Short mmCIF file of N, CA and C in Angstrom, two decimals:
data_model
loop_
_atom_site.label_atom_id
_atom_site.label_comp_id
_atom_site.label_asym_id
_atom_site.label_seq_id
_atom_site.Cartn_x
_atom_site.Cartn_y
_atom_site.Cartn_z
N MET A 1 31.63 7.40 56.03
CA MET A 1 30.94 6.65 56.83
C MET A 1 31.43 5.26 56.98
N HIS A 2 31.54 4.47 58.31
CA HIS A 2 32.30 3.53 58.18
C HIS A 2 31.49 2.14 57.72
N ARG A 3 32.25 1.05 57.19
CA ARG A 3 31.39 0.15 56.40
C ARG A 3 30.35 -0.52 57.42
N ALA A 4 30.81 -0.47 58.56
CA ALA A 4 29.91 -1.62 59.46
C ALA A 4 28.51 -0.64 59.53
N THR A 5 28.61 0.78 59.66
CA THR A 5 27.42 1.43 59.74
C THR A 5 26.72 1.38 58.50
N LYS A 6 27.31 1.14 57.51
CA LYS A 6 26.32 1.06 56.31
C LYS A 6 25.60 -0.32 56.32
N VAL A 7 26.21 -1.19 56.84
CA VAL A 7 25.81 -2.49 57.05
C VAL A 7 24.63 -2.46 57.89
N GLU A 8 24.94 -1.73 59.34
CA GLU A 8 23.76 -1.50 60.06
C GLU A 8 22.58 -0.87 59.56
N LEU A 9 22.90 0.15 58.81
CA LEU A 9 21.87 0.86 58.03
C LEU A 9 20.93 -0.01 56.87
N LEU A 10 21.96 -0.57 56.15
CA LEU A 10 20.89 -1.61 55.37
C LEU A 10 20.32 -2.49 55.85
N GLY A 11 20.88 -3.16 57.21
CA GLY A 11 19.96 -4.23 57.89
C GLY A 11 18.97 -3.61 58.36
N LEU A 12 18.99 -2.31 58.81
CA LEU A 12 17.78 -2.06 59.67
C LEU A 12 16.66 -1.42 58.58
N ALA A 13 17.20 -0.86 57.22
CA ALA A 13 16.36 -0.70 56.13
C ALA A 13 15.44 -2.03 55.77
N GLY A 14 16.28 -3.04 55.60
CA GLY A 14 15.98 -4.23 54.97
C GLY A 14 14.69 -4.92 56.06
N PHE A 15 15.07 -4.80 57.47
CA PHE A 15 14.24 -5.50 58.57
C PHE A 15 12.96 -4.47 58.29
N SER A 16 13.12 -3.28 58.19
CA SER A 16 12.05 -2.59 58.32
C SER A 16 10.85 -2.78 57.06
N VAL A 17 11.52 -3.18 56.14
CA VAL A 17 10.62 -3.32 54.73
C VAL A 17 10.18 -4.94 55.09
N ALA A 18 10.90 -5.87 55.63
CA ALA A 18 10.56 -7.05 55.71
C ALA A 18 9.39 -6.88 56.82
N LEU A 19 9.44 -6.17 57.88
CA LEU A 19 8.46 -6.11 58.75
C LEU A 19 7.04 -5.72 58.27
N TYR A 20 7.11 -4.59 57.09
CA TYR A 20 6.24 -3.90 56.56
C TYR A 20 5.50 -5.24 55.65
N ALA A 21 6.13 -6.10 54.93
CA ALA A 21 5.78 -7.10 54.23
C ALA A 21 5.00 -8.19 55.00
N LEU A 22 5.53 -8.35 56.26
CA LEU A 22 5.17 -9.59 57.08
C LEU A 22 3.55 -8.93 57.58
N SER A 23 3.43 -7.69 57.67
CA SER A 23 2.03 -6.88 57.93
C SER A 23 1.20 -7.17 56.76
N VAL A 24 1.76 -6.86 55.60
CA VAL A 24 0.93 -7.42 54.46
C VAL A 24 0.18 -8.52 54.43
N GLU A 25 1.40 -9.58 54.65
CA GLU A 25 1.14 -11.09 54.46
C GLU A 25 0.00 -11.22 55.69
N MET A 26 -0.03 -10.67 56.90
CA MET A 26 -0.98 -10.84 58.04
C MET A 26 -2.34 -10.28 57.50
N HIS A 27 -2.38 -9.24 56.88
CA HIS A 27 -3.82 -8.69 56.70
C HIS A 27 -4.14 -9.07 55.30
N MET A 28 -3.49 -9.45 54.17
CA MET A 28 -4.30 -9.37 52.93
C MET A 28 -5.14 -10.20 52.77
N ASP A 29 -5.56 -11.20 53.50
CA ASP A 29 -6.76 -12.02 53.38
C ASP A 29 -7.83 -11.25 53.96
N GLU A 30 -7.66 -10.41 54.49
CA GLU A 30 -8.93 -9.49 55.03
C GLU A 30 -9.78 -9.11 53.92
N GLU A 31 -11.06 -9.23 54.37
CA GLU A 31 -12.19 -8.39 53.59
C GLU A 31 -11.89 -7.16 53.67
N GLY A 32 -11.76 -6.38 52.42
CA GLY A 32 -11.63 -4.84 52.05
C GLY A 32 -10.11 -4.47 52.49
N TYR A 33 -9.18 -5.52 52.58
CA TYR A 33 -7.83 -4.63 53.04
C TYR A 33 -6.87 -4.27 51.65
N GLU A 34 -6.62 -3.23 51.65
CA GLU A 34 -5.74 -3.10 50.59
C GLU A 34 -4.05 -2.30 50.95
N ALA A 35 -3.27 -2.91 50.55
CA ALA A 35 -1.71 -2.60 51.00
C ALA A 35 -1.57 -1.38 50.35
N MET A 36 -0.62 -0.49 50.91
CA MET A 36 0.11 0.74 50.77
C MET A 36 0.46 0.31 49.27
N CYS A 37 1.55 -0.91 49.08
CA CYS A 37 2.26 -1.20 48.02
C CYS A 37 1.41 -1.77 46.91
N ASP A 38 0.28 -1.85 46.85
CA ASP A 38 -0.51 -2.28 45.45
C ASP A 38 -1.06 -0.76 45.08
N ILE A 39 -0.61 -0.90 43.71
CA ILE A 39 -0.69 0.60 42.82
C ILE A 39 -1.25 -0.07 41.69
N GLY A 40 -2.57 -0.01 41.56
CA GLY A 40 -3.15 -0.40 40.01
C GLY A 40 -2.97 -1.95 39.92
N GLN A 41 -3.29 -2.45 38.66
CA GLN A 41 -3.46 -3.88 38.39
C GLN A 41 -2.00 -4.37 38.29
N PHE A 42 -1.18 -3.74 37.90
CA PHE A 42 0.47 -4.46 37.82
C PHE A 42 1.27 -4.20 38.27
N PHE A 43 0.86 -3.63 39.70
CA PHE A 43 1.94 -3.27 40.53
C PHE A 43 1.35 -3.85 42.01
N SER A 44 1.45 -4.92 42.30
CA SER A 44 0.67 -5.95 43.55
C SER A 44 1.48 -6.62 44.14
N CYS A 45 1.71 -5.86 45.40
CA CYS A 45 3.00 -6.93 46.25
C CYS A 45 1.96 -8.04 46.95
N THR A 46 0.65 -8.08 47.14
CA THR A 46 -0.33 -8.78 47.79
C THR A 46 -0.26 -10.15 46.94
N ALA A 47 -0.46 -9.75 45.50
CA ALA A 47 -0.33 -10.64 44.35
C ALA A 47 0.75 -11.45 44.56
N VAL A 48 1.95 -11.06 44.71
CA VAL A 48 3.18 -11.74 44.73
C VAL A 48 3.18 -12.49 46.03
N PHE A 49 2.81 -11.76 47.10
CA PHE A 49 2.92 -12.66 48.37
C PHE A 49 2.07 -13.83 48.44
N LYS A 50 0.88 -13.55 47.49
CA LYS A 50 -0.11 -14.89 47.62
C LYS A 50 0.52 -15.98 46.81
N SER A 51 1.38 -15.65 45.92
CA SER A 51 1.86 -16.58 45.14
C SER A 51 2.66 -17.77 45.89
N SER A 52 2.81 -18.85 45.10
CA SER A 52 3.67 -19.91 45.87
C SER A 52 4.93 -19.59 46.31
N TYR A 53 5.48 -18.65 45.41
CA TYR A 53 7.03 -18.10 45.73
C TYR A 53 7.05 -17.66 46.73
N GLY A 54 6.12 -16.66 47.42
CA GLY A 54 6.17 -16.31 48.77
C GLY A 54 6.56 -17.16 49.88
N HIS A 55 6.37 -18.56 49.79
CA HIS A 55 6.98 -19.53 50.71
C HIS A 55 7.82 -20.51 49.79
N ILE A 56 8.88 -20.09 49.79
CA ILE A 56 9.79 -20.90 48.31
C ILE A 56 10.22 -22.37 48.87
N LEU A 57 10.41 -22.42 50.09
CA LEU A 57 10.58 -23.94 50.45
C LEU A 57 9.65 -24.79 50.02
N SER A 58 8.27 -24.52 50.06
CA SER A 58 7.36 -25.42 49.54
C SER A 58 6.98 -25.16 48.27
N HIS A 59 7.14 -24.05 47.54
CA HIS A 59 7.40 -24.04 46.29
C HIS A 59 8.23 -24.88 45.59
N TRP A 60 9.26 -25.34 46.02
CA TRP A 60 10.40 -25.81 45.44
C TRP A 60 10.24 -27.40 45.69
N GLY A 61 9.26 -27.82 46.83
CA GLY A 61 8.76 -29.14 47.22
C GLY A 61 9.95 -29.44 48.53
N VAL A 62 10.54 -28.57 48.98
CA VAL A 62 11.65 -29.07 50.09
C VAL A 62 10.48 -29.42 51.27
N LEU A 63 9.63 -28.55 51.62
CA LEU A 63 8.92 -28.96 52.61
C LEU A 63 7.42 -28.87 52.10
N PRO A 64 6.37 -29.53 52.92
CA PRO A 64 5.04 -29.27 52.40
C PRO A 64 4.56 -27.88 52.84
N PRO A 65 3.69 -27.39 51.97
CA PRO A 65 2.81 -26.15 52.56
C PRO A 65 2.38 -26.38 53.88
N GLY A 66 2.49 -25.17 54.52
CA GLY A 66 1.87 -25.00 56.10
C GLY A 66 3.24 -25.69 57.11
N HIS A 67 4.19 -26.27 56.44
CA HIS A 67 5.16 -26.80 57.59
C HIS A 67 5.60 -25.89 58.49
N PRO A 68 6.02 -25.73 59.73
CA PRO A 68 6.46 -24.39 60.45
C PRO A 68 7.69 -24.15 60.01
N LEU A 69 8.37 -24.78 59.12
CA LEU A 69 9.63 -24.19 58.56
C LEU A 69 9.83 -23.65 57.35
N ASP A 70 8.50 -23.75 56.67
CA ASP A 70 8.26 -23.05 55.38
C ASP A 70 7.86 -21.45 55.74
N LEU A 71 8.90 -20.74 56.26
CA LEU A 71 8.81 -19.44 56.39
C LEU A 71 8.43 -18.78 55.14
N SER A 72 7.43 -17.54 55.39
CA SER A 72 7.49 -16.55 54.16
C SER A 72 9.04 -15.90 53.90
N LEU A 73 9.11 -15.22 52.74
CA LEU A 73 10.13 -14.56 52.32
C LEU A 73 10.22 -13.16 53.30
N ALA A 74 9.12 -12.75 53.88
CA ALA A 74 8.95 -11.95 54.73
C ALA A 74 9.85 -12.08 56.11
N LEU A 75 9.63 -13.39 56.53
CA LEU A 75 10.36 -13.79 57.78
C LEU A 75 11.77 -13.88 57.60
N VAL A 76 11.97 -14.40 56.44
CA VAL A 76 13.20 -15.08 56.17
C VAL A 76 14.13 -13.68 55.99
N GLY A 77 13.59 -12.55 55.44
CA GLY A 77 14.19 -11.15 55.70
C GLY A 77 14.27 -10.72 56.62
N MET A 78 13.23 -10.83 57.72
CA MET A 78 13.53 -10.42 58.80
C MET A 78 14.83 -11.03 59.78
N LEU A 79 14.63 -12.26 59.29
CA LEU A 79 15.94 -12.85 60.01
C LEU A 79 17.52 -12.41 59.34
N LEU A 80 17.35 -12.39 57.87
CA LEU A 80 18.45 -11.81 57.14
C LEU A 80 19.27 -10.48 57.51
N TYR A 81 18.00 -9.85 57.45
CA TYR A 81 18.55 -8.24 57.54
C TYR A 81 18.55 -8.12 58.95
N GLY A 82 18.17 -8.83 60.03
CA GLY A 82 18.25 -8.64 61.49
C GLY A 82 19.90 -9.28 61.87
N ALA A 83 20.33 -10.42 61.01
CA ALA A 83 21.73 -10.89 61.33
C ALA A 83 22.63 -9.75 60.82
N TYR A 84 22.23 -8.90 59.46
CA TYR A 84 23.16 -7.85 59.10
C TYR A 84 23.33 -6.79 59.90
N PHE A 85 22.28 -6.53 60.68
CA PHE A 85 22.43 -5.29 61.62
C PHE A 85 23.28 -5.62 62.73
N ILE A 86 23.02 -6.89 63.17
CA ILE A 86 23.76 -7.67 64.47
C ILE A 86 25.55 -7.60 63.94
N ALA A 87 25.48 -8.01 62.58
CA ALA A 87 27.17 -8.13 62.37
C ALA A 87 27.55 -6.86 62.19
N GLY A 88 26.90 -5.61 61.62
CA GLY A 88 27.68 -4.50 61.50
C GLY A 88 27.80 -3.96 63.06
N ALA A 89 26.85 -4.25 64.11
CA ALA A 89 27.23 -3.70 65.54
C ALA A 89 28.23 -4.43 65.94
N ILE A 90 28.77 -5.77 65.54
CA ILE A 90 29.79 -6.31 66.07
C ILE A 90 30.89 -6.52 65.00
N TRP A 91 30.91 -5.81 64.26
CA TRP A 91 31.73 -5.92 62.95
C TRP A 91 33.16 -6.39 63.26
N ASN A 92 33.92 -5.78 64.17
CA ASN A 92 35.32 -5.79 64.35
C ASN A 92 35.74 -7.20 65.10
N SER A 93 34.57 -7.96 65.66
CA SER A 93 34.68 -9.08 66.51
C SER A 93 34.38 -10.57 65.45
N ILE A 94 34.02 -10.40 64.47
CA ILE A 94 33.67 -11.42 63.56
C ILE A 94 34.67 -12.32 62.97
N PRO A 95 35.06 -13.61 63.07
CA PRO A 95 36.23 -14.17 62.44
C PRO A 95 35.70 -14.30 60.87
N CYS A 96 36.93 -14.41 60.14
CA CYS A 96 36.66 -14.49 58.80
C CYS A 96 35.51 -13.64 58.10
N ARG A 97 35.39 -12.29 58.68
CA ARG A 97 34.23 -11.53 58.21
C ARG A 97 34.18 -11.22 56.68
N ALA A 98 35.28 -11.06 56.11
CA ALA A 98 35.02 -10.47 54.67
C ALA A 98 34.59 -11.83 53.85
N ALA A 99 35.20 -12.72 54.35
CA ALA A 99 34.62 -14.02 53.50
C ALA A 99 33.05 -14.64 53.60
N LEU A 100 32.75 -14.40 54.91
CA LEU A 100 31.38 -14.63 55.64
C LEU A 100 30.41 -13.68 54.92
N PHE A 101 30.82 -12.47 55.22
CA PHE A 101 30.12 -11.52 54.48
C PHE A 101 29.97 -11.62 52.82
N LEU A 102 30.99 -12.01 52.21
CA LEU A 102 30.85 -12.08 50.86
C LEU A 102 30.02 -13.30 50.33
N ALA A 103 30.19 -14.21 51.15
CA ALA A 103 29.27 -15.61 51.11
C ALA A 103 27.75 -15.27 51.18
N VAL A 104 27.69 -14.63 52.38
CA VAL A 104 26.00 -14.61 52.62
C VAL A 104 25.35 -13.42 51.64
N SER A 105 26.17 -12.32 51.25
CA SER A 105 25.53 -11.25 50.29
C SER A 105 25.82 -11.97 48.98
N SER A 106 26.51 -12.68 48.65
CA SER A 106 26.33 -13.15 47.12
C SER A 106 25.28 -14.17 46.93
N SER A 107 25.03 -14.67 48.07
CA SER A 107 23.89 -15.62 48.17
C SER A 107 22.54 -14.65 48.08
N GLY A 108 22.62 -13.83 48.74
CA GLY A 108 21.49 -12.92 48.75
C GLY A 108 21.27 -12.16 47.34
N ALA A 109 22.42 -11.72 46.64
CA ALA A 109 22.19 -11.18 45.34
C ALA A 109 21.88 -12.42 44.27
N LEU A 110 22.40 -13.41 44.33
CA LEU A 110 21.78 -14.66 43.56
C LEU A 110 20.45 -14.80 43.49
N PHE A 111 19.84 -14.64 44.68
CA PHE A 111 18.58 -15.11 45.31
C PHE A 111 17.62 -14.12 45.09
N SER A 112 17.82 -12.89 44.84
CA SER A 112 17.43 -11.62 44.40
C SER A 112 17.30 -11.76 42.66
N THR A 113 18.30 -12.11 42.21
CA THR A 113 18.33 -12.22 40.61
C THR A 113 17.49 -13.33 40.27
N TYR A 114 17.42 -14.43 40.78
CA TYR A 114 16.21 -15.39 40.59
C TYR A 114 14.67 -14.79 41.01
N LEU A 115 14.54 -13.93 41.87
CA LEU A 115 13.32 -13.47 42.28
C LEU A 115 12.91 -12.50 41.28
N LEU A 116 13.79 -11.83 40.97
CA LEU A 116 13.44 -10.73 39.85
C LEU A 116 13.25 -11.36 38.44
N TYR A 117 13.68 -12.57 38.19
CA TYR A 117 13.13 -13.24 37.04
C TYR A 117 11.78 -13.79 37.28
N VAL A 118 11.54 -14.51 38.18
CA VAL A 118 10.08 -14.94 38.60
C VAL A 118 9.11 -13.59 38.64
N LEU A 119 9.61 -12.76 39.48
CA LEU A 119 8.62 -11.19 39.12
C LEU A 119 8.41 -10.94 38.08
N LYS A 120 9.24 -10.85 37.39
CA LYS A 120 9.09 -10.33 35.90
C LYS A 120 8.59 -11.52 34.79
N PHE A 121 9.23 -12.44 34.68
CA PHE A 121 8.90 -13.31 33.50
C PHE A 121 7.57 -14.36 33.80
N ILE A 122 7.49 -14.91 35.35
CA ILE A 122 6.71 -15.82 35.45
C ILE A 122 5.27 -15.06 36.09
N LEU A 123 5.62 -14.27 36.87
CA LEU A 123 4.48 -13.58 37.79
C LEU A 123 3.72 -12.39 36.84
N GLY A 124 4.77 -11.76 36.03
CA GLY A 124 4.45 -10.70 35.20
C GLY A 124 3.66 -9.57 35.99
N ASP A 125 4.46 -9.24 37.25
CA ASP A 125 4.20 -8.34 38.10
C ASP A 125 5.17 -7.59 38.61
N PHE A 126 4.88 -6.27 39.38
CA PHE A 126 5.89 -5.55 39.77
C PHE A 126 5.63 -5.10 41.15
N CYS A 127 6.49 -5.51 42.08
CA CYS A 127 6.34 -5.34 43.60
C CYS A 127 7.53 -4.32 44.28
N ILE A 128 6.65 -3.30 44.63
CA ILE A 128 7.67 -2.06 45.20
C ILE A 128 8.67 -2.54 46.59
N VAL A 129 7.77 -3.53 47.29
CA VAL A 129 8.43 -4.25 48.79
C VAL A 129 9.71 -5.03 47.94
N CYS A 130 9.39 -5.84 47.14
CA CYS A 130 10.46 -7.05 46.62
C CYS A 130 11.52 -6.01 45.87
N THR A 131 11.22 -4.88 45.30
CA THR A 131 12.39 -3.93 44.82
C THR A 131 13.18 -3.41 45.66
N CYS A 132 12.68 -3.06 46.82
CA CYS A 132 13.11 -2.53 47.87
C CYS A 132 14.20 -3.93 48.53
N PHE A 133 13.58 -4.90 48.76
CA PHE A 133 14.87 -6.15 49.06
C PHE A 133 15.95 -6.30 48.22
N HIS A 134 15.48 -6.39 47.06
CA HIS A 134 16.66 -6.62 45.96
C HIS A 134 17.70 -5.25 46.08
N ALA A 135 17.34 -4.06 46.04
CA ALA A 135 18.20 -3.09 46.03
C ALA A 135 19.01 -3.19 47.39
N ILE A 136 18.55 -3.48 48.50
CA ILE A 136 19.21 -3.63 49.65
C ILE A 136 20.25 -4.56 49.38
N ASN A 137 19.90 -6.02 48.82
CA ASN A 137 20.66 -7.10 48.62
C ASN A 137 21.86 -6.57 47.78
N PHE A 138 21.59 -6.15 46.61
CA PHE A 138 22.51 -5.64 45.91
C PHE A 138 23.59 -4.84 46.42
N SER A 139 23.17 -3.96 47.27
CA SER A 139 23.84 -3.13 48.05
C SER A 139 24.80 -3.69 48.93
N MET A 140 24.31 -4.49 49.79
CA MET A 140 25.05 -5.47 50.47
C MET A 140 26.18 -6.22 49.73
N PHE A 141 25.87 -6.63 48.49
CA PHE A 141 26.68 -7.52 48.00
C PHE A 141 28.00 -6.54 47.36
N ALA A 142 27.79 -5.14 47.06
CA ALA A 142 28.79 -4.33 46.68
C ALA A 142 29.59 -4.00 47.90
N LEU A 143 29.06 -3.88 48.86
CA LEU A 143 29.71 -3.36 50.18
C LEU A 143 30.57 -4.51 50.45
N ALA A 144 30.12 -5.82 50.35
CA ALA A 144 30.82 -7.25 50.39
C ALA A 144 32.13 -7.42 49.52
N ILE A 145 31.92 -6.88 48.46
CA ILE A 145 32.90 -7.02 47.50
C ILE A 145 34.14 -6.08 47.62
N VAL A 146 33.83 -4.69 48.23
CA VAL A 146 34.60 -3.62 48.74
C VAL A 146 35.50 -4.24 49.94
N GLU A 147 34.48 -4.91 50.90
CA GLU A 147 35.27 -5.50 52.16
C GLU A 147 36.30 -6.66 51.57
N ALA A 148 35.73 -7.55 50.62
CA ALA A 148 36.85 -8.63 50.33
C ALA A 148 38.22 -7.76 49.69
N ARG A 149 37.86 -6.87 49.00
CA ARG A 149 39.17 -6.10 48.24
C ARG A 149 40.07 -5.68 49.38
N ASP A 150 39.29 -5.08 50.05
CA ASP A 150 40.03 -4.04 51.22
C ASP A 150 40.91 -4.97 52.16
N THR A 151 40.29 -6.41 52.40
CA THR A 151 41.19 -7.08 53.31
C THR A 151 41.94 -8.31 52.71
N GLY A 152 41.98 -8.02 51.31
CA GLY A 152 42.91 -9.01 50.63
C GLY A 152 42.40 -10.21 50.08
N LEU A 153 41.00 -10.59 50.52
CA LEU A 153 40.22 -11.75 50.06
C LEU A 153 40.06 -11.58 48.77
N LEU A 154 39.92 -10.55 48.06
CA LEU A 154 39.93 -10.46 46.48
C LEU A 154 41.00 -9.75 46.12
N ARG A 155 41.66 -10.05 45.14
CA ARG A 155 43.13 -9.31 45.09
C ARG A 155 42.64 -8.94 43.65
N MET A 156 42.80 -7.70 43.29
CA MET A 156 42.52 -6.88 42.01
C MET A 156 44.16 -6.69 41.43
N ARG A 157 44.61 -7.53 40.61
CA ARG A 157 45.75 -7.52 39.83
C ARG A 157 45.63 -6.99 38.72
N PRO A 158 46.41 -6.33 38.00
CA PRO A 158 46.64 -6.12 36.92
C PRO A 158 47.01 -6.96 35.82
N LYS A 159 46.48 -7.04 34.62
CA LYS A 159 47.02 -8.40 33.72
C LYS A 159 48.45 -8.13 33.24
N PRO A 160 49.11 -9.33 33.27
CA PRO A 160 50.61 -9.59 33.24
C PRO A 160 50.94 -8.94 31.69
N LYS A 161 51.91 -8.17 31.54
CA LYS A 161 52.26 -7.68 29.95
C LYS A 161 52.71 -8.87 29.27
N THR A 162 52.23 -8.91 27.99
CA THR A 162 52.80 -10.02 27.23
C THR A 162 53.48 -9.48 25.91
N GLY A 163 54.52 -9.93 25.36
CA GLY A 163 55.41 -9.60 24.36
C GLY A 163 56.34 -9.14 24.71
#
């Protein structure tokens, strides 16, 4: 399968998960609503989405809570994964594709690492939706490394012999 197709499929999967997350966010304050991703006391995506980390820019103090640009992580995910899908569709016409893909996917992998830390050690929760996002982000990062290597952006050279 061509790498562009893998990027498209991962982008589509990520967009779908983000769309579900947005649906949960829109309904989580309704009386009697229980998300499919809430499984017992310690596996609650709604608890994670309701935390201040669900709107990271206001959590970090970059924007005030409720600001129009303080997008939820679900909306940001829809934008990111939608962009990945489009990038896969126009793969061969993207200038500096390998460098751009590596930069974006590296940022995604680093952000996922941060959010995994928050999820485990700060919130003490497990979110299956978040786990899907992280798996997709790390998969994109792996694809970007291969793309960078194959295009010559990353050179894998053997160590010189000494002695």
